[in-house]
Coordinates of C-alpha atoms and ligand atoms in Angstrom, one line a residue:
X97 CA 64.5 102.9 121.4
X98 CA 68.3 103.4 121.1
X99 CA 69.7 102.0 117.9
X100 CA 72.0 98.9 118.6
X101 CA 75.6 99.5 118.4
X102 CA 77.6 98.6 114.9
X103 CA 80.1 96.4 114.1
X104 CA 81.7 96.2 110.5
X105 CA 83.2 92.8 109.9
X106 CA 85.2 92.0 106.6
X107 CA 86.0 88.6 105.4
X108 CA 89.0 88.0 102.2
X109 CA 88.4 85.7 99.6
X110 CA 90.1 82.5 101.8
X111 CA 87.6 83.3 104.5
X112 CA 85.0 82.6 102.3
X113 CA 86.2 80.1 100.0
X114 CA 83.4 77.9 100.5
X115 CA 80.5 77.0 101.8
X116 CA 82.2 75.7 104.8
X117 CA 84.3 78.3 105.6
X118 CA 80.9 80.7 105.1
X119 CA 79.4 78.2 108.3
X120 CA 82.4 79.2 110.2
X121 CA 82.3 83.3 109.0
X122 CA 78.5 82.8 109.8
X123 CA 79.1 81.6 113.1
X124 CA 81.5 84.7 113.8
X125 CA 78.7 87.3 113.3
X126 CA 76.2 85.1 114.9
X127 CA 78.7 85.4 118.2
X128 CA 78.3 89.8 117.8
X129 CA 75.0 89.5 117.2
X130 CA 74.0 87.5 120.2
X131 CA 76.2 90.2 122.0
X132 CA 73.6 92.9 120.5
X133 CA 75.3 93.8 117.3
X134 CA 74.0 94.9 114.4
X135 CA 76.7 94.1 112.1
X136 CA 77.9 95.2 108.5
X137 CA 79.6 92.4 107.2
X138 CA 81.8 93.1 104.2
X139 CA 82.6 90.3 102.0
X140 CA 85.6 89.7 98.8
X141 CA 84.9 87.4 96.2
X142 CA 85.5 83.8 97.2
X143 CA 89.4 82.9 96.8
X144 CA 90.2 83.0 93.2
X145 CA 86.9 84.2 91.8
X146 CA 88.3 87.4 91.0
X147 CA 90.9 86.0 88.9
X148 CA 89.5 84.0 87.0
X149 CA 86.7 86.8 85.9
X150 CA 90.1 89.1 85.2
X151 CA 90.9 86.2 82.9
X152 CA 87.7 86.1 81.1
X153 CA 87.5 89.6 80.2
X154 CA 91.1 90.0 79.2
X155 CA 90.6 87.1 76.5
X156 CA 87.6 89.0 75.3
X157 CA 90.1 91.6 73.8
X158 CA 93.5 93.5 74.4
X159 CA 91.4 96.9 74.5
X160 CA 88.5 95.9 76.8
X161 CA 85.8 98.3 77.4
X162 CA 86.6 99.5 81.5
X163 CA 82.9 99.6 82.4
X164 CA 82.4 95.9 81.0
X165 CA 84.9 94.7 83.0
X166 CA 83.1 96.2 86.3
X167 CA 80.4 94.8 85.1
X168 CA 82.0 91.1 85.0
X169 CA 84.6 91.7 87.6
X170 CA 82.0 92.9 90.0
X171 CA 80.1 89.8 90.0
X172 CA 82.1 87.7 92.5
X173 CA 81.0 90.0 95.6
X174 CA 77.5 90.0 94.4
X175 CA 77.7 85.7 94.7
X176 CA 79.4 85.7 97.9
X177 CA 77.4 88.2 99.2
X178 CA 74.4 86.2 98.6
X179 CA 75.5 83.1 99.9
X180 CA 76.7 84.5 103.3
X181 CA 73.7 85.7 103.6
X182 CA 71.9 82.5 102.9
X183 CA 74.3 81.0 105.0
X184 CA 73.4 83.3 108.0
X185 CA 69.2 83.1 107.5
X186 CA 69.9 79.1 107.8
X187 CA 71.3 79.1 111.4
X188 CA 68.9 82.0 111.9
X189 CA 69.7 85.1 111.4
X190 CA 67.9 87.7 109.5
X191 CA 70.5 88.8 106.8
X192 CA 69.9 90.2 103.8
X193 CA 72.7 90.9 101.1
X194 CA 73.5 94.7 99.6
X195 CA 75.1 95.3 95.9
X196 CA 77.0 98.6 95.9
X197 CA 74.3 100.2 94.0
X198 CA 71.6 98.9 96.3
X199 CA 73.4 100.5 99.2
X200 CA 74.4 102.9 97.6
X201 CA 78.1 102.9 97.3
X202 CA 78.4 106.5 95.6
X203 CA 81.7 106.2 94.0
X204 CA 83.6 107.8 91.0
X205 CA 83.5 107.0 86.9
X206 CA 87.2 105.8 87.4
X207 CA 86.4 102.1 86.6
X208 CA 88.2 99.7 87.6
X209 CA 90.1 101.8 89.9
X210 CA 86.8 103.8 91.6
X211 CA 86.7 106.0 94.8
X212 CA 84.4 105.8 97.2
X213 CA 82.8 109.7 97.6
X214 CA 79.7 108.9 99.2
X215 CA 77.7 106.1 101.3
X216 CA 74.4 106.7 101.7
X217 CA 73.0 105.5 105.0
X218 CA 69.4 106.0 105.2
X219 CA 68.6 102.5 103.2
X220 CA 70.7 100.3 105.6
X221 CA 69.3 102.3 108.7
X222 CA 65.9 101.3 107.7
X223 CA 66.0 97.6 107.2
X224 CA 67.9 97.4 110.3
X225 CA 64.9 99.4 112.0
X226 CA 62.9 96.6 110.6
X227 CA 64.8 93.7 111.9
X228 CA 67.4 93.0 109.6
X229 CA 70.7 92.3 112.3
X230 CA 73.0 91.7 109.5
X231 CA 73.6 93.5 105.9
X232 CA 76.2 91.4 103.9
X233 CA 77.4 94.0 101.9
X234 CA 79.5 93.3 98.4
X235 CA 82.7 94.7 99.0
X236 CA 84.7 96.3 96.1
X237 CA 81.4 97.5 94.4
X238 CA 80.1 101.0 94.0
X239 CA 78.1 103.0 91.3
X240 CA 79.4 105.7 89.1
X241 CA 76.8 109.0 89.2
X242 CA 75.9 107.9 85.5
X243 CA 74.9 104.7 87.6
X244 CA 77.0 101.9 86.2
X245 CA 78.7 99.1 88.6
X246 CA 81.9 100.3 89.5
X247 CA 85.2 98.8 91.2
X248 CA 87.7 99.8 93.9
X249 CA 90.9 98.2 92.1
X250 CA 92.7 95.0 93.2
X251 CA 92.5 94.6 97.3
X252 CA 89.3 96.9 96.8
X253 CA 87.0 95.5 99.9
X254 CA 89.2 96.1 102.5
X255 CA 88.4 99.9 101.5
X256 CA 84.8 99.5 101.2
X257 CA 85.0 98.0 105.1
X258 CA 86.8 101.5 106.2
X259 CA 84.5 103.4 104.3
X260 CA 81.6 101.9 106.0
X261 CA 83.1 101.6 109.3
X262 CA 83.3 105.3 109.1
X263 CA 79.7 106.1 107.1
X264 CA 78.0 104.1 109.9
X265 CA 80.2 105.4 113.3
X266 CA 80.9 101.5 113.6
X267 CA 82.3 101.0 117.0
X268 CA 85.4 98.7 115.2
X269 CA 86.3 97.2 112.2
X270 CA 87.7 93.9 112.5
X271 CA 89.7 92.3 109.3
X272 CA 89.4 88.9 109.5
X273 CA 92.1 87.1 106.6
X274 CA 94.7 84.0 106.8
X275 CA 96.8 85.6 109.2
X276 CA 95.8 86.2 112.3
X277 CA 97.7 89.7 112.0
X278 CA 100.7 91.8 111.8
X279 CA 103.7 90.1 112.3
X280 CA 107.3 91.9 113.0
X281 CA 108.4 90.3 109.9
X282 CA 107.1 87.4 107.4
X283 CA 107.0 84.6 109.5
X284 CA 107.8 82.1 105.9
X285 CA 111.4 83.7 106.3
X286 CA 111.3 84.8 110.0
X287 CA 110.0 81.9 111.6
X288 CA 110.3 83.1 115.6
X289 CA 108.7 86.6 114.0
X290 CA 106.2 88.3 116.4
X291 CA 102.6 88.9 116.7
X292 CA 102.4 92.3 117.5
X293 CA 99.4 93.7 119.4
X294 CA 99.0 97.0 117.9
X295 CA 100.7 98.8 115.2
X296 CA 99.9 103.0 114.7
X297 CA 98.1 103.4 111.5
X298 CA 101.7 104.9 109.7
X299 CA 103.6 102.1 110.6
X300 CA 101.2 100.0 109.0
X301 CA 100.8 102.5 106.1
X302 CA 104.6 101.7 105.4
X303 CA 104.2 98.1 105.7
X304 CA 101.1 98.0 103.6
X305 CA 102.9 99.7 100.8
X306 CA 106.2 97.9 101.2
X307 CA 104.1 95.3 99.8
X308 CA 102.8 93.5 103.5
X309 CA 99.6 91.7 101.6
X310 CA 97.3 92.0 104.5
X311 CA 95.7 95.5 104.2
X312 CA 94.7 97.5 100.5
X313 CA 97.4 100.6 101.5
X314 CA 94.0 102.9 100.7
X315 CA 92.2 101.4 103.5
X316 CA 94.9 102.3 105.9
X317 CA 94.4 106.0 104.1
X318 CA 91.1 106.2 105.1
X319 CA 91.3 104.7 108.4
X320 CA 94.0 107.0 109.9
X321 CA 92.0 109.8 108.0
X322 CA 88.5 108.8 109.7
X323 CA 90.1 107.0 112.9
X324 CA 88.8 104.3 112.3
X325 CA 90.3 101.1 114.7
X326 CA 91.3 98.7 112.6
X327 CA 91.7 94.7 113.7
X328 CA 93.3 91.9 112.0
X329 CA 92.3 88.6 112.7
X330 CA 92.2 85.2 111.4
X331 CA 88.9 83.7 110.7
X332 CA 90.3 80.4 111.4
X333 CA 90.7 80.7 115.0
X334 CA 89.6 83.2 117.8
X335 CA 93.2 84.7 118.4
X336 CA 92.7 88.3 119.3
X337 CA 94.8 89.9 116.2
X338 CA 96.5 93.3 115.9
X339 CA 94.9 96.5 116.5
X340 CA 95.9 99.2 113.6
X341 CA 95.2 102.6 115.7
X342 CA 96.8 106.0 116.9
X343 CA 100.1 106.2 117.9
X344 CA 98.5 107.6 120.9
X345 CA 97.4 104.4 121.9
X346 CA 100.6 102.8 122.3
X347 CA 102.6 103.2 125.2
X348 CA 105.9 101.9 124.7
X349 CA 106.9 103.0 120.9
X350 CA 109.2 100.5 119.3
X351 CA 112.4 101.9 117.6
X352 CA 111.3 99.3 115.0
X353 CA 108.6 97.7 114.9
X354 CA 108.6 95.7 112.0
X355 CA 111.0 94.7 109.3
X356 CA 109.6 94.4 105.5
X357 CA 110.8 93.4 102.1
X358 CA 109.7 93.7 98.4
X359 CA 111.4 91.7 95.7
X360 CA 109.6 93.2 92.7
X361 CA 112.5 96.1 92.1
X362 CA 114.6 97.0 89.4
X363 CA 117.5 99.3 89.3
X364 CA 117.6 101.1 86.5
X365 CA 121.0 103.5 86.0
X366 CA 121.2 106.6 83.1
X367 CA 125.0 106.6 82.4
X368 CA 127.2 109.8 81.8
X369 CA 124.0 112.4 81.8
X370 CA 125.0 116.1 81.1
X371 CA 124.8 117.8 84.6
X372 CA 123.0 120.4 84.5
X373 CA 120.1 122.5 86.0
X374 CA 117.0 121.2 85.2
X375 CA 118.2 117.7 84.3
X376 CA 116.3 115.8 87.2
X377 CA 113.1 117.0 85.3
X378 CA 114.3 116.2 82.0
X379 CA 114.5 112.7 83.6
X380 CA 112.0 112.4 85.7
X381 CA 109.4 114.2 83.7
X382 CA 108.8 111.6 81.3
X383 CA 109.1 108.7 83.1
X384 CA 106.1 110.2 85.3
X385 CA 104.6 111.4 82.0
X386 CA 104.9 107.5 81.3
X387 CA 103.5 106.0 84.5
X388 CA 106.6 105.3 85.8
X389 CA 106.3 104.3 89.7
X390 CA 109.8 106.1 90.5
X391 CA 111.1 104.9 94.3
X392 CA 114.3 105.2 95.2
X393 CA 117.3 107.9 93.4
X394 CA 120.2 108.5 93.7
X395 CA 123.0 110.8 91.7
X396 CA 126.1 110.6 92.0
X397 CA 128.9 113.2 91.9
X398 CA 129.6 114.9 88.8
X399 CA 133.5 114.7 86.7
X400 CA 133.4 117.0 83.4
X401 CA 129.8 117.9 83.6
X402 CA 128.3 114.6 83.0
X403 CA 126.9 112.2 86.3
X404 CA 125.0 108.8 86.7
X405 CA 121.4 108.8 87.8
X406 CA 120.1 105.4 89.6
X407 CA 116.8 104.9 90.4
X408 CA 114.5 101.6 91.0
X409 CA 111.2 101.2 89.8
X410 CA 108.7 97.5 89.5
X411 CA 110.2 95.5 87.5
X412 CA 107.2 95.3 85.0
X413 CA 108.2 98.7 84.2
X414 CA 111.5 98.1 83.2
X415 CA 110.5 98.1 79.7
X416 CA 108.5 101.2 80.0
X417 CA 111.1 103.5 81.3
X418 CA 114.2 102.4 79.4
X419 CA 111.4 103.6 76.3
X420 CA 110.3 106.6 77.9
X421 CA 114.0 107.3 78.7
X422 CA 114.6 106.9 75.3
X423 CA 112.5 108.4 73.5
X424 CA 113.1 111.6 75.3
X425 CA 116.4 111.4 74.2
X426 CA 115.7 111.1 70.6
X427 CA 113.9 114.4 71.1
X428 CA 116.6 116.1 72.3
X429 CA 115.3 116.6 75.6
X430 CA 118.1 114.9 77.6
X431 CA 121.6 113.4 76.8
X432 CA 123.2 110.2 78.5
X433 CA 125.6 107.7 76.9
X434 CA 124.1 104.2 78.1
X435 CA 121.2 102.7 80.7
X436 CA 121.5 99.6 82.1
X437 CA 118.7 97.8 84.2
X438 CA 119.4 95.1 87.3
X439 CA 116.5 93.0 87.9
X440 CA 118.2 90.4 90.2
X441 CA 117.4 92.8 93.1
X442 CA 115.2 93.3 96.1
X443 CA 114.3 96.2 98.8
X444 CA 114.6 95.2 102.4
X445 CA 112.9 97.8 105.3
X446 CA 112.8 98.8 108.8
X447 CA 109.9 100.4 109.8
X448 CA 109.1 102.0 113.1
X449 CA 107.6 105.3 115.2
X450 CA 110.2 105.3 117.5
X451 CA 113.1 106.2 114.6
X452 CA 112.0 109.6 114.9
X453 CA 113.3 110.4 118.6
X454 CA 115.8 107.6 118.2
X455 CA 119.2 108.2 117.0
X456 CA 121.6 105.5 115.4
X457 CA 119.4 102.8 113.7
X458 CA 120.2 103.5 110.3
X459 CA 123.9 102.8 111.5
X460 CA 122.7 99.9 113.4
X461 CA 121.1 98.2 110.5
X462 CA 124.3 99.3 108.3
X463 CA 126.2 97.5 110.8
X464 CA 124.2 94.4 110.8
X465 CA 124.2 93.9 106.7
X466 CA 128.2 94.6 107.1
X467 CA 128.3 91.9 109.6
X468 CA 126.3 89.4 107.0
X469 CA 128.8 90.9 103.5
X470 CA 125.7 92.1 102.5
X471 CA 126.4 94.8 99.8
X472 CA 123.9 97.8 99.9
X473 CA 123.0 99.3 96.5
X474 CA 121.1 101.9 97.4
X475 CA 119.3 103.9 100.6
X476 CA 116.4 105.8 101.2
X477 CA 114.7 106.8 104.3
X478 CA 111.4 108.9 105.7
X479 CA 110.7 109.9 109.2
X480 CA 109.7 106.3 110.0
X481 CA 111.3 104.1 107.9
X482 CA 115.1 102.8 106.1
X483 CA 115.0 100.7 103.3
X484 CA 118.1 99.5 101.4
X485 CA 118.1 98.1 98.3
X486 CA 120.3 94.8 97.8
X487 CA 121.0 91.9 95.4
X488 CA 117.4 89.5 95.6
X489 CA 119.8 86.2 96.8
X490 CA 120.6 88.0 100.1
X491 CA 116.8 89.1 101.1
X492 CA 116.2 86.6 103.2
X493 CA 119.5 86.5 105.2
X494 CA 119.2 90.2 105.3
X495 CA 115.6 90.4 107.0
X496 CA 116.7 87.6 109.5
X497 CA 120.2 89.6 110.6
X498 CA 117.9 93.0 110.8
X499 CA 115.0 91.2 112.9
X500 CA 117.6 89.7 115.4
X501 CA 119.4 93.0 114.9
X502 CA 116.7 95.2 116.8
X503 CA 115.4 92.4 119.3
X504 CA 112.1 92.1 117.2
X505 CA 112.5 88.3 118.6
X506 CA 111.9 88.6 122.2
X507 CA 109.1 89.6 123.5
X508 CA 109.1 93.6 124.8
Ligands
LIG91 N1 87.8 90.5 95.1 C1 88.6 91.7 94.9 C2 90.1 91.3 94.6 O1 90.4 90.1 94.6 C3 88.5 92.6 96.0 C4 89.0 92.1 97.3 O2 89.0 90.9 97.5 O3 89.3 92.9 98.2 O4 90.9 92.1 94.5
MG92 MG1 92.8 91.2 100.6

């Protein structure tokens, strides 16, 4: 007999909420699996449950053992993964619910913040053999090779989907969240943004790290890596989503496709810093040393030797930097006369494939911010994307002139 083909469906924490919503999620996979699917359905801890076990082990103590709070913080998946698939042997189904250990979800010792290095099939491959149509696997969850519970980090099941989408040659993996997909910009401060249909896996990389909630920026990783097609869909309606897949795949490239913002930034600038060779590591060095997220920089021209450094960072590293900064003064390591930190600001994107074989949209999106007296504070750019950093009261006006600004309201 051939083996059925595989479907990998994931469902965030809102889509399983409650028992309610599980009916509905249940009734999704009950659709695939009367079209012949086996499916792999991938589940988050239900809305909030992850939270509220962060809370409980971070009152326990400031310096919490990391393999305890797997242990705790692991726990959500393994009830919603149960409950799904009680949910799903009620209206029939055979189901059976898989803990990353039972799967096994190799991963490494990194807790909290695990990788994935291995999933073992054979387990799965067997039950389904059997009968079994549906595994509700715990998403986030894996085992360190001293076999303790691990987790993925914050976002963690979206990875876990990819990574069994691709361990299992799953013909697709659909997302299904609150949104029923990618959208040309947020639609809270864009409301005539678009739905776009498909989206190449870098675009969406971009957006994912520009802080665009819907995707865990690994799982894109991993599913440009593997090619895996991606779909995000709503669970609360049958709306066909957008596909995340190879450029290849999309005909008409848009110059932009999408337009993104992130208002956790903070601009941090070293005054009068001896110019010098070498200085952009005596900087640098330590705030990496530090953990210092370092995004955008820029120096400026140098008068008598000495020149500002800007750069932005999250703004819940503020503190961290301006110490590191310091201290490597002290030390001798660097000279500058002053820092001074602007939290009041946010970072504002374009994204899009087609920037690299079109000229003139960084000049068009300069033009547009002019047009609005929107003051830019900063710029930096890769092959596929602009962002300028500007004061936090003008994001919103600033997304809706750059959205109207490339036509990302009419339909293409
Ligand atoms: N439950 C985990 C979290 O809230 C993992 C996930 O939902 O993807 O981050
Ligand atoms: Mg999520």
């Amino acid at each position: 007999m051939l083996p059925m083909p595989l479907l990998t469906m994931k469902f965030g924490g809102t889509s399983v909420a409650d028992l309610e919503r599980m009916r509905t999620v249940a009734s999704k996979i009950k659709y695939e699996v009367e079209r012949g699917y086996n499916v792999i359905a991938v589940v988050s801890a239900m809305a909030g449950a992850t939270n509220k076990l962060i809370g409980l082990v971070e009152s326990t103590s400031n310096l919490f053992d990391a393999r305890e709070y797997d242990a705790v913080v692991s726990t959500g998946e393994s009830q919603s993964s149960g409950l799904l698939a009680l949910t799903l042997q009620d209206i029939g189904i055979p189901a059976r619910s898989w803990q990353g250990w039972q799967v096994p979800v190799i991963t490494t010792s990194a807790h909290g913040t695990a990788r994935i290095t291995q999933i073992e099939t054979e387990n799965l491959n067997a039950k389904f053999a059997e009968g079994m149509r549906v595994a509700v696997v715990a998403g986030f969850q894996g085992t360190s090779p001293e076999g303790r519970m691990t987790t993925l980090g914050r976002g963690g099941s979206d990875t876990s989907a990819v990574a069994f989408a691709t361990a299992f040659k799953s013909e697709r993996c659909d997302i299904y969240t609150d949104v029923d997909g990618v959208y040309t910009a947020d639609p809270r401060i864009v409301p005539n943004a678009r739905k776009l249909q498909k989206i190449s896996y870098e675009e969406m990389l971009e957006l994912a790290s520009l802080g665009a909630k819907v995707l865990q920026t690994r799982s894109v990783e991993l599913a440009m890596r593997n090619n895996v097609r991606l779909c995000v869909r709503s669970s609360f309606n049958d709306e066909p989503g957008t596909l995340v897949c190879d450029e290849e795949e999309i005909m008409e490239k848009n110059t932009v496709s999408g337009i993104a913002q992130t208002v956790d930034e903070a601009k941090i600038s070293i005054l009068s810093v001896e110019d010098r060779p070498g200085i952009a590591e005596a900087v640098f060095g330590p705030l990496a040393a530090a953990g210092v997220n370092v995004d955008m920089i820029i120096q400026t021209i140098s008068e008598r030797e000495l020149t500002d450094i800007t750069f932005t960072c999250p703004v819940n590293q503020v503190e961290l930097a301006e110490s590191a900064l310091k201290s490597a003064r002290d030390r001798g390591s660097v000279g500058f006369r002053g820092l001074v930190a602007d939290t009041d600001v946010c970072k504002v994107s374009v994204v899009g494939i087609g920037m690299r074989s079109h000229t003139g949209v960084a000049s068009k999106m300069f033009g547009a911010l002019a047009k609005q007296k929107i003051n830019i504070k900063a710029i930096s750019t890769s092959e596929i994307k602009i962002s300028v950093l500007v004061d936090q009261i003008y994001r919103d006006l600033a997304v809706k002139a750059l959205h109207d600004e490339f036509g990302l309201n009419y339909s293409n």
